[in-house]
Tab-separated table of C-alpha atoms and ligand atoms in Angstrom:
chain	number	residue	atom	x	y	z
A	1	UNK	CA	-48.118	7.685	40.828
A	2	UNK	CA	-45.851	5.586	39.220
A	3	UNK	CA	-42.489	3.971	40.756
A	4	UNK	CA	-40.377	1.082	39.628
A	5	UNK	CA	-37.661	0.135	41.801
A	6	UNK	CA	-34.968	-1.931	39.931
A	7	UNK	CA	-37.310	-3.567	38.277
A	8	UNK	CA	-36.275	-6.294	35.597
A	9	UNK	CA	-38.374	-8.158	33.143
A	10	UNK	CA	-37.056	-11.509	31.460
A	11	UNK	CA	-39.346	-12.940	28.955
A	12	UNK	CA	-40.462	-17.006	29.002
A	13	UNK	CA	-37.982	-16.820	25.728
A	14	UNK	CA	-35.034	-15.397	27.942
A	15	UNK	CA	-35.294	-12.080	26.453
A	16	UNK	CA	-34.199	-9.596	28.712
A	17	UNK	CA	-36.446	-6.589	27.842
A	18	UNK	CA	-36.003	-4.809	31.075
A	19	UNK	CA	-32.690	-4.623	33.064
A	20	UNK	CA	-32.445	-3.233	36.826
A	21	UNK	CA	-34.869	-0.045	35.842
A	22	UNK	CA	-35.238	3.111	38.289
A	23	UNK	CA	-37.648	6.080	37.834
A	24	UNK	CA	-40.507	7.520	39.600
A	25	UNK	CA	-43.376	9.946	38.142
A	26	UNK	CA	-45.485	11.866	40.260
A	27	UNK	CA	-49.210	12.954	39.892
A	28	UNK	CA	-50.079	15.400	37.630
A	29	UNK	CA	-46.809	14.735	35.723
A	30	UNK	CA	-46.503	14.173	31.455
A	31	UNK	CA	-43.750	11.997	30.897
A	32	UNK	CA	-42.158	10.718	27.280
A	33	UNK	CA	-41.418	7.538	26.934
A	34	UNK	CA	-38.391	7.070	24.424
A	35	UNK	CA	-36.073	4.613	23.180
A	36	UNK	CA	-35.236	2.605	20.119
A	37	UNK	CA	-37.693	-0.247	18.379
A	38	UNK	CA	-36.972	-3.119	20.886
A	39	UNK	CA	-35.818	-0.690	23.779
A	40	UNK	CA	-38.587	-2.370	26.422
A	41	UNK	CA	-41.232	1.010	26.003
A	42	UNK	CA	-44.206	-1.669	25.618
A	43	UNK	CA	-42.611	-3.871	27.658
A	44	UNK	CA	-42.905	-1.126	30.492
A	45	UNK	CA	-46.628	-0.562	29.767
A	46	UNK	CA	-47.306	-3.887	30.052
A	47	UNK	CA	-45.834	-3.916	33.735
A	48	UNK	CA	-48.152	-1.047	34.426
A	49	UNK	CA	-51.018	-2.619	33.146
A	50	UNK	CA	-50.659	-6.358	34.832
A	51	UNK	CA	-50.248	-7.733	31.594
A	52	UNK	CA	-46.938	-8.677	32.306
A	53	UNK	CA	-45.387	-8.837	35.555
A	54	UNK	CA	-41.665	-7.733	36.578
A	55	UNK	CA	-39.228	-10.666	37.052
A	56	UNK	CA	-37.486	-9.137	39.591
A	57	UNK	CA	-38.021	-5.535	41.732
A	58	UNK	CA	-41.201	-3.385	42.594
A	59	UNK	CA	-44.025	-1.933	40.096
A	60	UNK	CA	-45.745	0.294	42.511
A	61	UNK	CA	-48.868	2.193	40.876
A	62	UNK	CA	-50.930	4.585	42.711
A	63	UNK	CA	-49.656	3.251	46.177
A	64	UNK	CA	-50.961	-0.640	45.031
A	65	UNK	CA	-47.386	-2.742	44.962
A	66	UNK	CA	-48.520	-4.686	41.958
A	67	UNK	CA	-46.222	-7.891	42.833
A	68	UNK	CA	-48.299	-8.583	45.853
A	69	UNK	CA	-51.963	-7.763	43.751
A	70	UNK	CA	-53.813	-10.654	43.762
A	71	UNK	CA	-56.052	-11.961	40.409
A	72	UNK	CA	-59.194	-10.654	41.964
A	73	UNK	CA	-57.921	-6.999	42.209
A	74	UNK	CA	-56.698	-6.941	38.297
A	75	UNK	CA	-59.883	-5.600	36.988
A	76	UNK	CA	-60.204	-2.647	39.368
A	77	UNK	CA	-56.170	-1.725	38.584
A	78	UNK	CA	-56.746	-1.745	35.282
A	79	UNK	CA	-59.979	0.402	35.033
A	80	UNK	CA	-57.569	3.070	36.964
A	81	UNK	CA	-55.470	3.221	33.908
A	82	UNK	CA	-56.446	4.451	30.811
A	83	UNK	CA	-54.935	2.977	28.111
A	84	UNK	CA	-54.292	4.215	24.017
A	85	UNK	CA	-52.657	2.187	21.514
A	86	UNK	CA	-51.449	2.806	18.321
A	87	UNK	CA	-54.201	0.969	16.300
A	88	UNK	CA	-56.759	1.943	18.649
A	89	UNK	CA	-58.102	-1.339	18.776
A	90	UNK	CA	-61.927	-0.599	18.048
A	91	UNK	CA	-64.624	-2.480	16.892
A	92	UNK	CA	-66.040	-1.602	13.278
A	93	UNK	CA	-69.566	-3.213	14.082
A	94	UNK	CA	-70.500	-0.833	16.516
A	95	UNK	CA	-70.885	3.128	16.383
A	96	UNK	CA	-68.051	5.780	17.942
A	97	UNK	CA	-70.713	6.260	21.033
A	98	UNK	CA	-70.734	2.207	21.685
A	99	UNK	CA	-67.249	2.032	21.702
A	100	UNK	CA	-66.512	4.722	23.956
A	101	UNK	CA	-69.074	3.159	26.606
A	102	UNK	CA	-67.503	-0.537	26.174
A	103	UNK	CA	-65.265	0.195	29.311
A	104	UNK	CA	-68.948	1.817	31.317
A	105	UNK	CA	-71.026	-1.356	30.325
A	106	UNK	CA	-68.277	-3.564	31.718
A	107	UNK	CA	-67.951	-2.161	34.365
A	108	UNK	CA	-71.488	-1.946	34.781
A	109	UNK	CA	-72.731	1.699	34.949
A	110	UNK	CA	-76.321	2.290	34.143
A	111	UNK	CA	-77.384	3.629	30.870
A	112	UNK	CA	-78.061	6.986	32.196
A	113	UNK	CA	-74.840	7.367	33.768
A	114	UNK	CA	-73.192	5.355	30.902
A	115	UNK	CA	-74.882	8.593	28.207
A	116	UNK	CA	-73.424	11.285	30.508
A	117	UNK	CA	-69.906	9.901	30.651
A	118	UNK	CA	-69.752	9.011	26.880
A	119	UNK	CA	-71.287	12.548	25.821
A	120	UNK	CA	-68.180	14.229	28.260
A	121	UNK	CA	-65.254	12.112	26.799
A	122	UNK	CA	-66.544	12.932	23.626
A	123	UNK	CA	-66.947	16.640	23.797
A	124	UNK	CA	-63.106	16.562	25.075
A	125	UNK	CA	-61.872	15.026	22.610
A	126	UNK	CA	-64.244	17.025	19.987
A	127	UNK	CA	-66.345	13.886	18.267
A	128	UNK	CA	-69.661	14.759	20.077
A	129	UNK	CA	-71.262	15.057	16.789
A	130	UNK	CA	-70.513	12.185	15.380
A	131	UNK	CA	-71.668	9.659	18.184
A	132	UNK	CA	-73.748	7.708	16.055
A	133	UNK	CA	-71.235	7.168	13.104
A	134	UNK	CA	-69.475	4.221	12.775
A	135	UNK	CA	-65.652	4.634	13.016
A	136	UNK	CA	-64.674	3.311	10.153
A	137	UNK	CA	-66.228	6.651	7.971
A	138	UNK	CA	-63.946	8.692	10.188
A	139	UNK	CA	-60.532	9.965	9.637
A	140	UNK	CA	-57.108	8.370	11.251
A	141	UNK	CA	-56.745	11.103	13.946
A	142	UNK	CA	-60.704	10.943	14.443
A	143	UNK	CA	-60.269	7.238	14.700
A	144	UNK	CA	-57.311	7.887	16.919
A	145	UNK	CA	-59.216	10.583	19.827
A	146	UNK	CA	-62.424	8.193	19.593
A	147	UNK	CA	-59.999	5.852	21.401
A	148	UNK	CA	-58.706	8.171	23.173
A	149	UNK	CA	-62.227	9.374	24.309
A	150	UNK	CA	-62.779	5.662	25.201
A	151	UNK	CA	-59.725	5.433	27.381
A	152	UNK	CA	-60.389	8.363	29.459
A	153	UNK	CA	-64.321	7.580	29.638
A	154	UNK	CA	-63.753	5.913	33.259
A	155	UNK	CA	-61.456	9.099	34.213
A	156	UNK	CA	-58.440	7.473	35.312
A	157	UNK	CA	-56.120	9.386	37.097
A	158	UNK	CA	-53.396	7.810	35.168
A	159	UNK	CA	-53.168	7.680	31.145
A	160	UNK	CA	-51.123	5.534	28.847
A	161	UNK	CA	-50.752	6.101	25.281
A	162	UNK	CA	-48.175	3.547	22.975
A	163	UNK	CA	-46.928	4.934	20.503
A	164	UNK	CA	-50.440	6.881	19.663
A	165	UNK	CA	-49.304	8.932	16.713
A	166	UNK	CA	-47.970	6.488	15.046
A	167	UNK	CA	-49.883	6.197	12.302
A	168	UNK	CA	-50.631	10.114	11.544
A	169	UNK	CA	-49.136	13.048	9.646
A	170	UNK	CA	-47.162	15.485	11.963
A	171	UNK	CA	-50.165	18.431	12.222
A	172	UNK	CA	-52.433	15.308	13.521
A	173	UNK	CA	-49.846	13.726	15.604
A	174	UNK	CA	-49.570	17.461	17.265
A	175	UNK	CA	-53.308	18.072	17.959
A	176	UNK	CA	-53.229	14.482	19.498
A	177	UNK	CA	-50.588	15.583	21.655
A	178	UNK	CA	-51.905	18.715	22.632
A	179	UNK	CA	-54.956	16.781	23.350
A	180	UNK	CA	-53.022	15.047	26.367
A	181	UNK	CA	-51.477	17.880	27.004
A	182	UNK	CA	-55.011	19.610	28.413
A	183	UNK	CA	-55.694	16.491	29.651
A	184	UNK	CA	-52.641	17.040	31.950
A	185	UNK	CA	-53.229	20.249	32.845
A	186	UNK	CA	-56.761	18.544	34.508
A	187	UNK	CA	-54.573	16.608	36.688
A	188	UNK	CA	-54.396	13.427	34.954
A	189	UNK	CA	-50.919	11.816	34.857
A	190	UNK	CA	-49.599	10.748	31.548
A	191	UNK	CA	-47.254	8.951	30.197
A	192	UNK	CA	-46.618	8.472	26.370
A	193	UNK	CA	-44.211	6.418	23.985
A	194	UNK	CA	-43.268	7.978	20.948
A	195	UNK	CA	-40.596	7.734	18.507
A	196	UNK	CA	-41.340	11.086	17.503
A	197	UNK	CA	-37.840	13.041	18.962
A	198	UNK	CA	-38.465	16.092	17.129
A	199	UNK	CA	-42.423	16.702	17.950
A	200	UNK	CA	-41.021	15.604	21.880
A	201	UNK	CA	-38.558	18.300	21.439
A	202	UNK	CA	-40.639	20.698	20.780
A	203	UNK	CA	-42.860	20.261	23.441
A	204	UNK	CA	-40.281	20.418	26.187
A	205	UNK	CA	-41.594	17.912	28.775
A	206	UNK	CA	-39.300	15.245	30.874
A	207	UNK	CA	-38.382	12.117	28.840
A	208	UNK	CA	-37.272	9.018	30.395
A	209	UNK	CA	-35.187	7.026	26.891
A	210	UNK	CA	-34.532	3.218	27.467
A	211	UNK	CA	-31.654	1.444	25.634
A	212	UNK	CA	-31.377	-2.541	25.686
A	213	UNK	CA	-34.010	-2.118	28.259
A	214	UNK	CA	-31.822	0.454	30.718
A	215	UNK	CA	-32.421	3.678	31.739
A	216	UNK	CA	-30.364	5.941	29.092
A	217	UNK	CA	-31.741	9.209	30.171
A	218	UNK	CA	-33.896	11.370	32.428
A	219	UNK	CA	-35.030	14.516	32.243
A	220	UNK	CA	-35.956	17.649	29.741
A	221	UNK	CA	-34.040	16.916	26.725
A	222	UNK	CA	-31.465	19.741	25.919
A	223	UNK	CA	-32.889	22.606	23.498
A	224	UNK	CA	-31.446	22.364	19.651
A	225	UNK	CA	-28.647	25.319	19.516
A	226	UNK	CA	-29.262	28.192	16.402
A	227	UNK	CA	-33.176	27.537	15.519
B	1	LIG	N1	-44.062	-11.734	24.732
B	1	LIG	C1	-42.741	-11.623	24.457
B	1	LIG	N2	-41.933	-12.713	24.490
B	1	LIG	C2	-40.626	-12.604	24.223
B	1	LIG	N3	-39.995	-11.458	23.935
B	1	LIG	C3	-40.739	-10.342	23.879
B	1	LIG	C4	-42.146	-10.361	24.131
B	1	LIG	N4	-42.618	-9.109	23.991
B	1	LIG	C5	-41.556	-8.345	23.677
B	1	LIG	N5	-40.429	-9.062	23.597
B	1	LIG	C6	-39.079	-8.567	23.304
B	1	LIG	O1	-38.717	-7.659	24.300
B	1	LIG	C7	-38.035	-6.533	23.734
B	1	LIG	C8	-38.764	-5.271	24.101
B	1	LIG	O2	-40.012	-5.249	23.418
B	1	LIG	P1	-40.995	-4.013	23.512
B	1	LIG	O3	-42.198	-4.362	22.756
B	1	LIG	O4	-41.149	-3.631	24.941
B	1	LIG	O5	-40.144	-2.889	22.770
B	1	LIG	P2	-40.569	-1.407	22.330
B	1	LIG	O6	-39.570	-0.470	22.911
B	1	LIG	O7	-41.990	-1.180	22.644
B	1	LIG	O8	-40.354	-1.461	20.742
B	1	LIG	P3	-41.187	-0.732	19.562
B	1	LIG	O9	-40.668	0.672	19.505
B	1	LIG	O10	-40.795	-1.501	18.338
B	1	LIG	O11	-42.632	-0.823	19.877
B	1	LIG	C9	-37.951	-6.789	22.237
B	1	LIG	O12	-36.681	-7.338	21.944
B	1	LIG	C10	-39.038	-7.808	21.992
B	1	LIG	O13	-38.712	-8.655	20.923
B	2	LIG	MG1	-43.697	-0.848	21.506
């Protein structure tokens, strides 16, 4: 699903945020992303998403090499990649059911189709009753699944999440992941960047750790002896 192939990225700047990096992730795989502040993890995103592009080797997503996509294929990439950020990015004018369907309108579903998606994202993620509220009377981690809810709306078979507990208290941050969790276990490939070492621990998946913007490690992390 996802491969890079010694793939460097040097900023406009001259940064160096990504040096000669390796790794592939299958379908169906969960994947932490790990590394300290500065390490590239963004960086990487970005790559996936188009919004950068790699200064040297292959991005390959999904079988599309993105160094030969042209501008005209961008939008249909991107709408294959859900996408959840840290400050979930959404809009305060509008109620949790608008935002969820932004991504549907864009992409020009009809309203009918547009209600049925919304209603299923939101029952996954557990917000169906509070469609009409607007986000700003709901909680951090309800905030933080309503974007969720709208990155998975167009069921992408891939799933990004920076850094998406950022911002919440560990019990939170661990019903967020287990929320990606069962979206794995649907099939859906994820891949998420976290600080959080101990809560990544726990849940005993592969992590891929960048340092300087190298590959440090790959694979399950070893267990902590005694506990
Ligand atoms: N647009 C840019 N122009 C120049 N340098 C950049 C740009 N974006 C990021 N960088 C630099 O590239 C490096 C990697 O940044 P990146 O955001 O990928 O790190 P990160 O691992 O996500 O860090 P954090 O954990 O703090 O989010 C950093 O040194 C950063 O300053
Ligand atoms: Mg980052």
């Amino acid at each position: 699903m996802i491969s890079f192939s010694s793939v460097s990225k040097r900023y406009e700047n001259g940064h160096q945020a990504l040096a000669n990096l390796s790794f592939d992730v299958d379908e169906g795989e969960l994947v932490f992303l790990t590394g300290h502040s500065g390490a590239g993890k963004s960086t990487l995103m970005k790559l996936i998403m188009l919004i950068e592009r790699a200064s040297a080797g292959q991005v390959v997503i999904a079988g599309r090499n993105l160094n030969r996509m042209r501008r005209g294929q961008i939008p249909y990439h991107r709408r294959q990649v859900g996408v959840v950020f840290q400050n979930h990015q959404l809009l305060f004018d509008r109620s949790v059911y608008e935002n969820v369907a932004l991504p549907l309108n864009i992409a020009g579903f009809q309203s009918r189709e547009v209600g049925r998606r919304v209603r299923a994202a939101l029952d996954k993620v557990g917000l169906l009753d509070r469609e009409k509220a607007n986000p700003i009377t709901l909680s951090g981690g309800e905030q933080q699944r309503v974007g969720i809810a709208r990155a998975v709306v167009n069921k992408p078979p891939l799933l990004l999440a920076d850094e998406p507990t950022g911002n919440l208290d560990p019990e939170l941050s661990a019903e967020i992941m287990n929320l990606f969790r069962r979206f794995n276990s649907f099939g859906v490939t994820v891949m998420i960047a976290s600080h959080d070492i101990a809560l990544i621990r726990s849940l005993n998946h592969r992590v891929i750790s960048l340092a300087k913007g190298q590959l440090a490690h790959d694979g399950l992390l070893p267990q902590e002896q005694g506990g």
